[in-house]
CSV table of C-alpha atoms and ligand atoms in Angstrom, one decimal:
chain,number,residue,atom,x,y,z
Z,1,UNK,CA,6.9,-1.7,-22.7
Z,2,UNK,CA,8.3,1.8,-22.9
Z,3,UNK,CA,11.9,2.2,-21.1
Z,4,UNK,CA,11.9,5.4,-19.6
Z,5,UNK,CA,15.0,6.9,-18.4
Z,6,UNK,CA,15.0,7.4,-14.3
Z,7,UNK,CA,18.3,9.3,-13.3
Z,8,UNK,CA,20.3,7.7,-15.8
Z,9,UNK,CA,19.0,3.8,-15.0
Z,10,UNK,CA,16.2,2.7,-18.1
Z,11,UNK,CA,13.3,0.8,-16.6
Z,12,UNK,CA,10.4,-0.9,-18.2
Z,13,UNK,CA,6.8,1.0,-18.0
Z,14,UNK,CA,3.7,0.4,-18.8
Z,15,UNK,CA,1.7,3.4,-20.1
Z,16,UNK,CA,-2.0,3.6,-20.2
Z,17,UNK,CA,-1.0,5.1,-23.7
Z,18,UNK,CA,0.3,1.6,-25.0
Z,19,UNK,CA,-2.3,-0.4,-23.1
Z,20,UNK,CA,-5.5,1.6,-23.0
Z,21,UNK,CA,-8.9,0.6,-20.6
Z,22,UNK,CA,-10.4,-0.5,-24.1
Z,23,UNK,CA,-7.7,-3.3,-24.3
Z,24,UNK,CA,-7.8,-4.0,-20.2
Z,25,UNK,CA,-11.7,-4.6,-20.8
Z,26,UNK,CA,-10.9,-6.6,-24.1
Z,27,UNK,CA,-8.3,-8.6,-22.6
Z,28,UNK,CA,-10.6,-9.6,-19.5
Z,29,UNK,CA,-14.0,-9.8,-20.7
Z,30,UNK,CA,-13.9,-13.6,-20.6
Z,31,UNK,CA,-12.9,-13.3,-16.7
Z,32,UNK,CA,-14.3,-12.9,-13.6
Z,33,UNK,CA,-12.3,-11.2,-11.4
Z,34,UNK,CA,-13.0,-11.8,-7.2
Z,35,UNK,CA,-11.5,-9.8,-5.1
Z,36,UNK,CA,-11.0,-11.8,-1.8
Z,37,UNK,CA,-11.3,-9.0,1.1
Z,38,UNK,CA,-12.6,-5.9,1.5
Z,39,UNK,CA,-10.1,-4.1,3.9
Z,40,UNK,CA,-8.1,-0.7,2.7
Z,41,UNK,CA,-7.3,-2.3,-1.2
Z,42,UNK,CA,-10.5,-4.3,-1.7
Z,43,UNK,CA,-12.8,-1.4,-2.0
Z,44,UNK,CA,-10.4,0.5,-4.2
Z,45,UNK,CA,-9.3,-2.4,-6.7
Z,46,UNK,CA,-12.6,-3.4,-6.7
Z,47,UNK,CA,-15.2,-0.3,-7.2
Z,48,UNK,CA,-12.5,0.8,-9.8
Z,49,UNK,CA,-12.6,-1.9,-11.7
Z,50,UNK,CA,-16.2,-1.4,-11.4
Z,51,UNK,CA,-16.3,1.3,-12.6
Z,52,UNK,CA,-14.2,0.6,-15.6
Z,53,UNK,CA,-16.6,-2.1,-16.7
Z,54,UNK,CA,-14.9,-5.0,-15.7
Z,55,UNK,CA,-17.0,-8.2,-14.0
Z,56,UNK,CA,-15.9,-8.4,-10.7
Z,57,UNK,CA,-17.4,-10.0,-7.6
Z,58,UNK,CA,-15.9,-9.6,-3.6
Z,59,UNK,CA,-15.6,-12.4,-1.4
Z,60,UNK,CA,-15.7,-11.5,2.2
Z,61,UNK,CA,-16.5,-12.8,5.9
Z,62,UNK,CA,-20.9,-12.4,6.0
Z,63,UNK,CA,-20.3,-11.4,9.7
Z,64,UNK,CA,-17.8,-8.6,9.4
Z,65,UNK,CA,-17.8,-5.5,9.7
Z,66,UNK,CA,-16.4,-5.2,5.6
Z,67,UNK,CA,-19.0,-7.3,4.6
Z,68,UNK,CA,-21.7,-4.7,5.6
Z,69,UNK,CA,-19.1,-2.2,4.0
Z,70,UNK,CA,-19.7,-4.0,1.0
Z,71,UNK,CA,-22.9,-3.8,0.8
Z,72,UNK,CA,-22.9,-0.3,1.6
Z,73,UNK,CA,-20.6,0.3,-1.8
Z,74,UNK,CA,-23.5,-1.5,-3.9
Z,75,UNK,CA,-22.0,-4.7,-3.9
Z,76,UNK,CA,-25.3,-7.3,-3.5
Z,77,UNK,CA,-25.6,-10.6,-1.8
Z,78,UNK,CA,-25.5,-13.5,-3.7
Z,79,UNK,CA,-24.8,-11.4,-7.1
Z,80,UNK,CA,-21.6,-9.6,-6.4
Z,81,UNK,CA,-20.7,-10.4,-3.0
Z,82,UNK,CA,-20.4,-13.9,-1.9
Z,83,UNK,CA,-18.4,-15.8,1.3
Z,84,UNK,CA,-15.0,-16.4,0.6
Z,85,UNK,CA,-14.9,-19.9,-0.7
Z,86,UNK,CA,-18.1,-19.2,-2.7
Z,87,UNK,CA,-16.3,-16.2,-4.5
Z,88,UNK,CA,-13.0,-18.1,-5.2
Z,89,UNK,CA,-15.1,-20.6,-6.7
Z,90,UNK,CA,-16.8,-18.6,-9.2
Z,91,UNK,CA,-13.8,-16.0,-10.1
Z,92,UNK,CA,-11.2,-17.2,-13.3
Z,93,UNK,CA,-8.8,-14.7,-11.3
Z,94,UNK,CA,-8.5,-14.4,-7.5
Z,95,UNK,CA,-7.2,-11.6,-6.9
Z,96,UNK,CA,-6.2,-11.9,-2.9
Z,97,UNK,CA,-6.7,-8.8,-0.9
Z,98,UNK,CA,-7.1,-10.6,2.4
Z,99,UNK,CA,-4.8,-9.3,4.9
Z,100,UNK,CA,-1.1,-10.8,4.6
Z,101,UNK,CA,-2.1,-12.8,7.8
Z,102,UNK,CA,-5.2,-14.0,6.8
Z,103,UNK,CA,-3.9,-15.3,3.5
Z,104,UNK,CA,-2.3,-17.9,5.2
Z,105,UNK,CA,-5.0,-18.8,7.3
Z,106,UNK,CA,-7.3,-19.2,4.4
Z,107,UNK,CA,-4.7,-20.8,1.6
Z,108,UNK,CA,-5.6,-24.4,2.0
Z,109,UNK,CA,-9.4,-23.0,1.2
Z,110,UNK,CA,-8.2,-20.8,-1.2
Z,111,UNK,CA,-6.1,-23.3,-3.3
Z,112,UNK,CA,-8.5,-25.8,-3.7
Z,113,UNK,CA,-10.4,-23.4,-6.2
Z,114,UNK,CA,-7.5,-23.0,-8.1
Z,115,UNK,CA,-8.0,-24.8,-11.0
Z,116,UNK,CA,-5.8,-25.1,-13.9
Z,117,UNK,CA,-5.6,-22.1,-15.6
Z,118,UNK,CA,-6.6,-19.5,-13.4
Z,119,UNK,CA,-5.0,-16.8,-12.4
Z,120,UNK,CA,-4.3,-15.9,-8.8
Z,121,UNK,CA,-3.4,-12.2,-8.0
Z,122,UNK,CA,-1.5,-10.4,-5.1
Z,123,UNK,CA,-1.1,-6.6,-4.2
Z,124,UNK,CA,1.7,-7.7,-2.1
Z,125,UNK,CA,5.1,-10.3,-2.8
Z,126,UNK,CA,4.6,-11.1,1.0
Z,127,UNK,CA,3.1,-14.6,0.5
Z,128,UNK,CA,5.1,-15.5,-2.2
Z,129,UNK,CA,8.5,-14.4,-1.0
Z,130,UNK,CA,8.2,-15.9,2.4
Z,131,UNK,CA,6.8,-18.8,1.5
Z,132,UNK,CA,8.8,-20.9,3.9
Z,133,UNK,CA,6.8,-19.1,6.5
Z,134,UNK,CA,3.2,-18.3,4.7
Z,135,UNK,CA,3.2,-21.9,3.2
Z,136,UNK,CA,1.7,-20.1,0.2
Z,137,UNK,CA,2.8,-22.4,-2.8
Z,138,UNK,CA,0.4,-22.2,-5.8
Z,139,UNK,CA,-0.2,-24.9,-8.2
Z,140,UNK,CA,2.0,-25.2,-11.8
Z,141,UNK,CA,-0.8,-24.6,-13.6
Z,142,UNK,CA,-2.4,-21.5,-12.4
Z,143,UNK,CA,-0.7,-17.9,-13.2
Z,144,UNK,CA,0.6,-15.9,-10.4
Z,145,UNK,CA,1.1,-12.4,-11.1
Z,146,UNK,CA,1.5,-8.8,-8.6
Z,147,UNK,CA,0.1,-5.4,-9.1
Z,148,UNK,CA,1.0,-3.4,-5.9
Z,149,UNK,CA,-0.7,0.2,-6.2
Z,150,UNK,CA,1.9,2.1,-4.2
Z,151,UNK,CA,0.1,3.7,-1.5
Z,152,UNK,CA,-3.2,3.4,0.2
Z,153,UNK,CA,-6.3,1.8,-1.2
Z,154,UNK,CA,-8.1,5.3,0.0
Z,155,UNK,CA,-6.0,7.2,-2.4
Z,156,UNK,CA,-6.1,4.4,-5.0
Z,157,UNK,CA,-9.7,5.2,-5.3
Z,158,UNK,CA,-9.9,9.2,-4.7
Z,159,UNK,CA,-6.9,9.2,-7.8
Z,160,UNK,CA,-9.4,7.3,-9.6
Z,161,UNK,CA,-12.5,9.1,-9.4
Z,162,UNK,CA,-10.5,12.7,-9.7
Z,163,UNK,CA,-9.8,10.7,-13.2
Z,164,UNK,CA,-5.9,10.6,-12.1
Z,165,UNK,CA,-4.0,7.3,-11.6
Z,166,UNK,CA,-2.1,5.9,-8.7
Z,167,UNK,CA,1.4,4.2,-10.0
Z,168,UNK,CA,1.9,0.7,-9.1
Z,169,UNK,CA,4.1,-2.1,-9.6
Z,170,UNK,CA,4.0,-5.4,-11.5
Z,171,UNK,CA,5.2,-8.5,-11.7
Z,172,UNK,CA,5.0,-12.1,-12.8
Z,173,UNK,CA,5.8,-15.1,-10.6
Z,174,UNK,CA,4.5,-17.8,-12.7
Z,175,UNK,CA,3.2,-17.7,-16.4
Z,176,UNK,CA,1.2,-21.3,-16.6
Z,177,UNK,CA,-1.0,-19.8,-19.3
Z,178,UNK,CA,1.2,-17.8,-21.8
Z,179,UNK,CA,-1.2,-14.9,-20.8
Z,180,UNK,CA,-0.1,-14.1,-17.6
Z,181,UNK,CA,1.6,-10.6,-19.2
Z,182,UNK,CA,-1.9,-9.8,-20.8
Z,183,UNK,CA,-3.6,-10.8,-17.4
Z,184,UNK,CA,-1.8,-8.6,-15.2
Z,185,UNK,CA,-0.9,-5.8,-17.6
Z,186,UNK,CA,-4.7,-5.7,-18.1
Z,187,UNK,CA,-5.2,-5.9,-14.3
Z,188,UNK,CA,-3.3,-3.3,-13.2
Z,189,UNK,CA,-5.3,-0.9,-15.8
Z,190,UNK,CA,-8.4,-1.9,-14.5
Z,191,UNK,CA,-8.0,-1.5,-10.8
Z,192,UNK,CA,-6.8,2.4,-11.9
Z,193,UNK,CA,-3.0,2.0,-11.8
Z,194,UNK,CA,-1.4,5.3,-13.7
Z,195,UNK,CA,1.7,3.9,-14.8
Z,196,UNK,CA,2.9,0.2,-14.4
Z,197,UNK,CA,6.7,-0.3,-13.2
Z,198,UNK,CA,7.8,-3.5,-14.0
Z,199,UNK,CA,9.4,-5.9,-10.5
Z,200,UNK,CA,9.5,-8.9,-9.2
Z,201,UNK,CA,7.8,-10.3,-6.2
Z,202,UNK,CA,11.1,-10.5,-4.1
Z,203,UNK,CA,11.9,-6.6,-4.4
Z,204,UNK,CA,8.4,-5.7,-4.0
Z,205,UNK,CA,8.1,-7.2,-0.9
Z,206,UNK,CA,11.8,-5.7,0.2
Z,207,UNK,CA,10.8,-2.2,-1.1
Z,208,UNK,CA,7.4,-2.3,0.3
Z,209,UNK,CA,8.8,-3.5,3.8
Z,210,UNK,CA,11.1,-0.8,4.1
Z,211,UNK,CA,9.5,2.3,2.8
Z,212,UNK,CA,6.3,1.7,5.3
Z,213,UNK,CA,8.6,1.0,8.2
Z,214,UNK,CA,11.0,3.8,7.2
Z,215,UNK,CA,10.3,7.0,5.6
Z,216,UNK,CA,6.7,6.9,4.6
Z,217,UNK,CA,5.7,6.1,8.1
Z,218,UNK,CA,7.8,4.4,10.8
Z,219,UNK,CA,11.0,6.6,10.4
Z,220,UNK,CA,8.9,9.6,9.9
Z,221,UNK,CA,6.9,9.6,12.5
Z,222,UNK,CA,10.1,9.1,14.6
Z,223,UNK,CA,11.6,11.9,13.6
Z,224,UNK,CA,8.2,13.8,14.2
Z,225,UNK,CA,8.4,12.9,17.8
Z,226,UNK,CA,11.8,13.5,18.6
Z,227,UNK,CA,11.5,17.1,17.1
Z,228,UNK,CA,8.7,17.7,18.9
Z,229,UNK,CA,9.5,16.6,22.0
Z,230,UNK,CA,12.9,18.8,21.5
Z,231,UNK,CA,10.8,21.8,21.0
Z,232,UNK,CA,8.1,21.1,24.0
Z,233,UNK,CA,11.4,20.6,26.5
Z,234,UNK,CA,12.9,23.8,25.8
Z,235,UNK,CA,9.6,25.7,26.6
Z,236,UNK,CA,8.2,25.9,22.8
Z,237,UNK,CA,4.0,25.8,23.0
Z,238,UNK,CA,2.5,22.5,21.5
Z,239,UNK,CA,1.0,24.7,19.0
Z,240,UNK,CA,4.2,26.0,17.7
Z,241,UNK,CA,5.9,22.6,18.2
Z,242,UNK,CA,3.3,20.8,15.9
Z,243,UNK,CA,3.6,24.0,13.2
Z,244,UNK,CA,7.2,23.7,13.1
Z,245,UNK,CA,7.1,19.9,12.9
Z,246,UNK,CA,3.7,18.8,10.8
Z,247,UNK,CA,1.6,21.0,9.6
Z,248,UNK,CA,4.1,23.5,7.3
Z,249,UNK,CA,5.8,20.2,6.3
Z,250,UNK,CA,2.1,18.4,4.8
Z,251,UNK,CA,0.8,21.9,4.3
Z,252,UNK,CA,3.1,24.0,2.7
Z,253,UNK,CA,6.6,22.4,1.5
Z,254,UNK,CA,5.5,18.6,0.8
Z,255,UNK,CA,2.9,19.5,-2.0
Z,256,UNK,CA,5.8,21.8,-3.5
Z,257,UNK,CA,8.3,19.0,-2.8
Z,258,UNK,CA,5.5,16.9,-4.6
Z,259,UNK,CA,5.4,19.5,-7.4
Z,260,UNK,CA,9.3,19.9,-8.3
Z,261,UNK,CA,11.7,18.0,-5.6
Z,262,UNK,CA,13.8,19.2,-3.0
Z,263,UNK,CA,16.5,20.7,-4.8
Z,264,UNK,CA,13.9,23.1,-6.2
Z,265,UNK,CA,12.4,23.3,-2.3
Z,266,UNK,CA,16.4,24.2,-1.1
Z,267,UNK,CA,16.8,26.6,-3.6
Z,268,UNK,CA,13.4,28.2,-3.1
Z,269,UNK,CA,13.3,29.3,0.8
Z,270,UNK,CA,15.3,32.0,2.6
Z,271,UNK,CA,18.5,32.0,2.2
Z,272,UNK,CA,19.0,31.2,6.0
Z,273,UNK,CA,17.2,28.0,5.7
Z,274,UNK,CA,19.3,27.1,2.4
Z,275,UNK,CA,22.2,27.3,4.9
Z,276,UNK,CA,21.0,25.4,8.0
Z,277,UNK,CA,19.2,22.7,5.6
Z,278,UNK,CA,22.4,22.1,3.3
Z,279,UNK,CA,24.3,22.0,6.7
Z,280,UNK,CA,22.2,19.7,8.7
Z,281,UNK,CA,20.9,17.1,6.1
Z,282,UNK,CA,23.7,15.0,6.2
Z,283,UNK,CA,24.2,14.3,9.6
Z,284,UNK,CA,20.5,13.5,9.7
Z,285,UNK,CA,21.5,11.0,6.9
Z,286,UNK,CA,24.4,9.9,8.8
Z,287,UNK,CA,22.6,9.4,11.5
Z,288,UNK,CA,20.0,7.5,10.2
Z,289,UNK,CA,21.9,5.0,7.7
Z,290,UNK,CA,22.8,2.5,10.4
Z,291,UNK,CA,19.0,2.3,11.4
Z,292,UNK,CA,17.7,1.9,7.8
Z,293,UNK,CA,21.1,-0.3,7.2
Z,294,UNK,CA,19.6,-2.8,9.8
Z,295,UNK,CA,15.9,-2.6,8.9
Z,296,UNK,CA,16.9,-3.6,5.2
Z,297,UNK,CA,18.6,-6.6,6.7
Z,298,UNK,CA,15.8,-7.6,9.2
Z,299,UNK,CA,13.3,-7.4,5.9
Z,300,UNK,CA,15.7,-9.3,3.7
Z,301,UNK,CA,16.4,-12.1,6.3
Z,302,UNK,CA,12.7,-12.8,6.7
Z,303,UNK,CA,12.7,-11.3,10.4
Z,304,UNK,CA,10.4,-8.4,9.7
Z,305,UNK,CA,8.3,-11.0,8.0
Z,306,UNK,CA,8.2,-13.3,11.0
Z,307,UNK,CA,7.3,-10.5,13.7
Z,308,UNK,CA,4.2,-9.7,11.3
Z,309,UNK,CA,3.1,-12.8,10.6
Z,310,UNK,CA,3.1,-13.5,14.6
Z,311,UNK,CA,1.6,-10.5,16.2
Z,312,UNK,CA,-1.2,-10.3,13.2
Z,313,UNK,CA,-2.0,-14.2,13.8
Z,314,UNK,CA,-2.5,-13.8,17.6
Z,315,UNK,CA,-6.4,-13.8,18.8
Z,316,UNK,CA,-6.2,-11.1,20.8
Z,317,UNK,CA,-4.2,-9.2,17.5
Z,318,UNK,CA,-6.9,-6.6,17.5
Z,319,UNK,CA,-6.9,-5.3,21.4
Z,320,UNK,CA,-3.2,-5.0,21.0
Z,321,UNK,CA,-3.3,-2.7,18.2
Z,322,UNK,CA,-6.0,-0.8,19.2
Z,323,UNK,CA,-4.0,-0.1,22.4
Z,324,UNK,CA,-0.9,1.0,20.3
Z,325,UNK,CA,-3.1,3.3,17.6
Z,326,UNK,CA,-4.6,4.7,21.1
Z,327,UNK,CA,-1.0,5.9,22.7
Z,328,UNK,CA,-0.2,6.9,19.4
Z,329,UNK,CA,-3.8,9.1,19.2
Z,330,UNK,CA,-3.7,10.5,22.7
Z,331,UNK,CA,-0.3,11.9,22.2
Z,332,UNK,CA,0.2,15.4,23.2
Z,333,UNK,CA,1.5,15.8,19.2
Z,334,UNK,CA,-1.5,14.2,17.5
Z,335,UNK,CA,-3.9,15.8,19.9
Z,336,UNK,CA,-3.0,19.1,18.9
Z,337,UNK,CA,-2.8,17.8,15.3
Z,338,UNK,CA,-6.3,17.3,16.0
Z,339,UNK,CA,-7.1,21.2,16.9
Z,340,UNK,CA,-4.6,22.9,14.4
Z,341,UNK,CA,-6.7,20.7,11.6
Z,342,UNK,CA,-10.1,22.1,12.7
Z,343,UNK,CA,-8.0,25.8,12.1
Z,344,UNK,CA,-7.8,25.2,8.2
Z,345,UNK,CA,-10.0,27.2,6.0
Z,346,UNK,CA,-11.6,23.8,4.7
Z,347,UNK,CA,-12.8,22.5,8.5
Z,348,UNK,CA,-13.8,26.1,9.5
O,401,NAD,N1,-3.3,-1.3,3.0
O,401,NAD,C1,-2.8,-0.6,1.5
O,401,NAD,O1,-3.6,0.5,1.2
O,401,NAD,C2,-2.3,-1.4,0.8
O,401,NAD,C3,-1.3,-1.0,0.1
O,401,NAD,C4,-0.8,-1.8,-1.3
O,401,NAD,C5,-0.8,-3.4,-0.5
O,401,NAD,N2,-1.4,-3.6,0.1
O,401,NAD,C6,-1.4,-5.0,0.5
O,401,NAD,O2,-2.9,-5.5,-0.1
O,401,NAD,C7,-3.2,-6.8,0.5
O,401,NAD,C8,-4.4,-6.2,1.6
O,401,NAD,O3,-4.2,-5.3,1.9
O,401,NAD,P1,-5.3,-4.4,3.0
O,401,NAD,O4,-4.4,-3.4,3.5
O,401,NAD,O5,-6.5,-3.9,2.1
O,401,NAD,O6,-5.8,-5.7,4.4
O,401,NAD,P2,-6.8,-5.4,5.2
O,401,NAD,O7,-5.8,-5.5,6.7
O,401,NAD,O8,-7.5,-3.8,5.7
O,401,NAD,O9,-7.2,-7.1,5.2
O,401,NAD,C9,-8.3,-7.0,4.3
O,401,NAD,C10,-9.1,-8.3,4.9
O,401,NAD,O10,-9.0,-9.5,5.5
O,401,NAD,C11,-10.0,-9.7,6.4
O,401,NAD,N3,-9.5,-10.7,7.1
O,401,NAD,C12,-8.6,-10.3,8.0
O,401,NAD,N4,-8.5,-11.5,8.7
O,401,NAD,C13,-9.4,-12.4,7.8
O,401,NAD,C14,-9.4,-13.4,8.8
O,401,NAD,N5,-8.6,-14.2,9.7
O,401,NAD,N6,-10.3,-14.6,7.7
O,401,NAD,C15,-10.8,-13.8,6.6
O,401,NAD,N7,-10.7,-12.9,6.5
O,401,NAD,C16,-9.8,-11.6,7.0
O,401,NAD,C17,-10.9,-8.6,6.4
O,401,NAD,O11,-12.4,-9.0,6.9
O,401,NAD,C18,-10.6,-7.5,5.6
O,401,NAD,O12,-11.3,-7.3,4.4
O,401,NAD,C19,-2.1,-6.9,1.7
O,401,NAD,O13,-1.1,-8.5,0.7
O,401,NAD,C20,-1.4,-5.9,1.4
O,401,NAD,O14,0.1,-6.0,2.1
O,401,NAD,C21,-2.2,-2.8,0.8
O,402,XAI,C1,0.2,2.4,1.9
O,402,XAI,C2,1.4,1.4,2.5
O,402,XAI,C3,2.2,1.8,3.4
O,402,XAI,O1,2.1,1.7,0.9
O,402,XAI,C4,1.2,-0.3,2.1
O,402,XAI,O2,2.2,-0.7,1.5
O,402,XAI,C5,0.5,-0.7,3.3
O,402,XAI,O3,1.4,-1.9,3.5
O,402,XAI,O4,-0.7,-0.3,3.6
O,403,MG,MG1,2.8,-2.2,2.5
O,404,MG,MG1,3.4,0.0,0.4
């Protein structure tokens, strides 16, 4: 494994240079990877593996929309697409990509197919880390591993198709066969990862839950909404408020920040913007720091996991979720976003 220095700290990273696809194919040549669940990660990981020449089958409830999607993506019922339990029986590596709540519901059935020497792989440390809440306690004679792409399943597939890769975390919870390391790294390469960063299940789930509730999705939407509201309350038009809050960020500045970092961005804007951004970033940090500290504490004590399990296991979960998503979709800010996106050259 390569040691890479990140800001002064050395970390273990697997590169495609040291573990090329041919090696992954060799490690997995006698394995059947059963991808269970065909939601967001399922399609990305399974199609990338199929294109990489790995023996993959899908397990999915057959009366669901996801089953139809799998058929549309070229998986063949009875050959490469099965009911969940049938796929679990056939797989030697069971890649559990059910929603985290469904993993709890399906666990006892899945467990019965985890015979000696198989591997159970997750894309999240959730089920294992919060085992008191999930009841997911694998048998001692199977490998328990994790490959967690650090991004959406949609991006995983898009970046693979464009010849790039999405970075993933990987971890080993249990090495029963002595092959857990080569299995997890081979899977990581096969699903289309660029680089594989070593972690453990607990660190993966704590950082992932913090990130998605924080700057990746929760905090960013909160900051967008607050700034948009202040601009609107002060008489700015919707388009002006949206452009100055979201559109310029995602279309102009984020790609530059992604390429060069925020330090470069600060050095490459007007001196006026520089002064203001340098003066204001610390008050924003100080205002949000207690919220992030509370968020991490809620993640670490298991409250966030419990909230997610409770709401996602309710029978009316889908209706309640749809209502909340509708509220966001129908907000003036995101309705303005639809109109603004139509003006982009590629949408004209
Ligand atoms: N969404 C992402 O891009 C992403 C990124 C990294 C990691 N992950 C992790 O990957 C795993 C899969 O996440 P996802 O977002 O792809 O899942 P998802 O919410 O899209 O659901 C996956 C599948 O679960 C099935 N399912 C839901 N309820 C079920 C039930 N009661 N019984 C049987 N099947 C049921 C659905 O039909 C669907 O095919 C999770 O552990 C998640 O935390 C997701
Ligand atoms: C794509 C995310 C937010 O990174 C993932 O963690 C998820 O749960 O969907
Ligand atoms: Mg997540
Ligand atoms: Mg994530």
